[in-house]
Amino acid sequence: MLRSLFTFLIPLFIFFTSTSFAQQNPVDLYIPAEIGKISDVLSINVKVNGFTDIIACQASLNWNPALLKFIGVSDFGIAYLGEDDFGTTNTDFGHLRFAWDPNDALPVSVSDSTVLFSVQFEILVTENQDISISFTDITSNPAFPIEFANSKYDLLAINTYPGIISAVADFKDLVTIRSTPDRSCDEKTPLGSLKAD
């Protein structure tokens, strides 16, 4: 009985072990928060984590075109990614696509936090405001899919994190410092207080 149970469990152990090693961690596609002055041109970075053994990828960016005007793309962080890999025909509607596969058909791996590419926008708002840039396709039907494939052409799980641009009229608007009138800000006074937002 013990022998038959053992011979049954060994193949199961091998199956689940090999299956877990065959799986690959998700790819993180994200835009770090940025701060920009109203009417200026700001460059935002599109970054990746888990970009390992990747043979092809595609995604899209979306934003409110009344708040941001697309200027261009640059700072390509992987081989064979360039301006020709971007669809810019709908940028006036707040939509930018990209699709990449290396010309030499060799998979690419980069370290976490690598800049995949940068996008330049002119900030159009007239007052302090937060502006979102997401990876959801709101202009196409059907939606342009977000896909990352490894060298075996397996589609990988993807986590996307939108970016926030804090548009301000002046950088001094970012920090306000107030001291309470009944307390000292002197470090020698234990009850002193200083608040920064």
GROMACS .gro file of N, CA, C and O in nm, residues 40 71 76 137 156 189:
model
   24
   40ASP      N    1   0.455   7.393  -1.976
   40ASP     CA    2   0.585   7.334  -2.008
   40ASP      C    3   0.567   7.201  -2.080
   40ASP      O    4   0.460   7.140  -2.078
   71ILE      N    5   0.376   6.529  -2.781
   71ILE     CA    6   0.484   6.591  -2.856
   71ILE      C    7   0.569   6.487  -2.927
   71ILE      O    8   0.600   6.501  -3.046
   76PHE      N    9   1.457   5.521  -2.587
   76PHE     CA   10   1.417   5.381  -2.603
   76PHE      C   11   1.515   5.291  -2.527
   76PHE      O   12   1.636   5.298  -2.547
  137ASP      N   13  -0.715   5.107  -2.321
  137ASP     CA   14  -0.749   5.157  -2.455
  137ASP      C   15  -0.895   5.200  -2.457
  137ASP      O   16  -0.985   5.117  -2.448
  156LEU      N   17   0.229   3.642  -2.105
  156LEU     CA   18   0.256   3.654  -1.962
  156LEU      C   19   0.150   3.739  -1.894
  156LEU      O   20   0.085   3.824  -1.958
  189THR      N   21   1.338   7.387   2.169
  189THR     CA   22   1.212   7.383   2.243
  189THR      C   23   1.141   7.252   2.214
  189THR      O   24   1.101   7.225   2.102
   0.00000   0.00000   0.00000
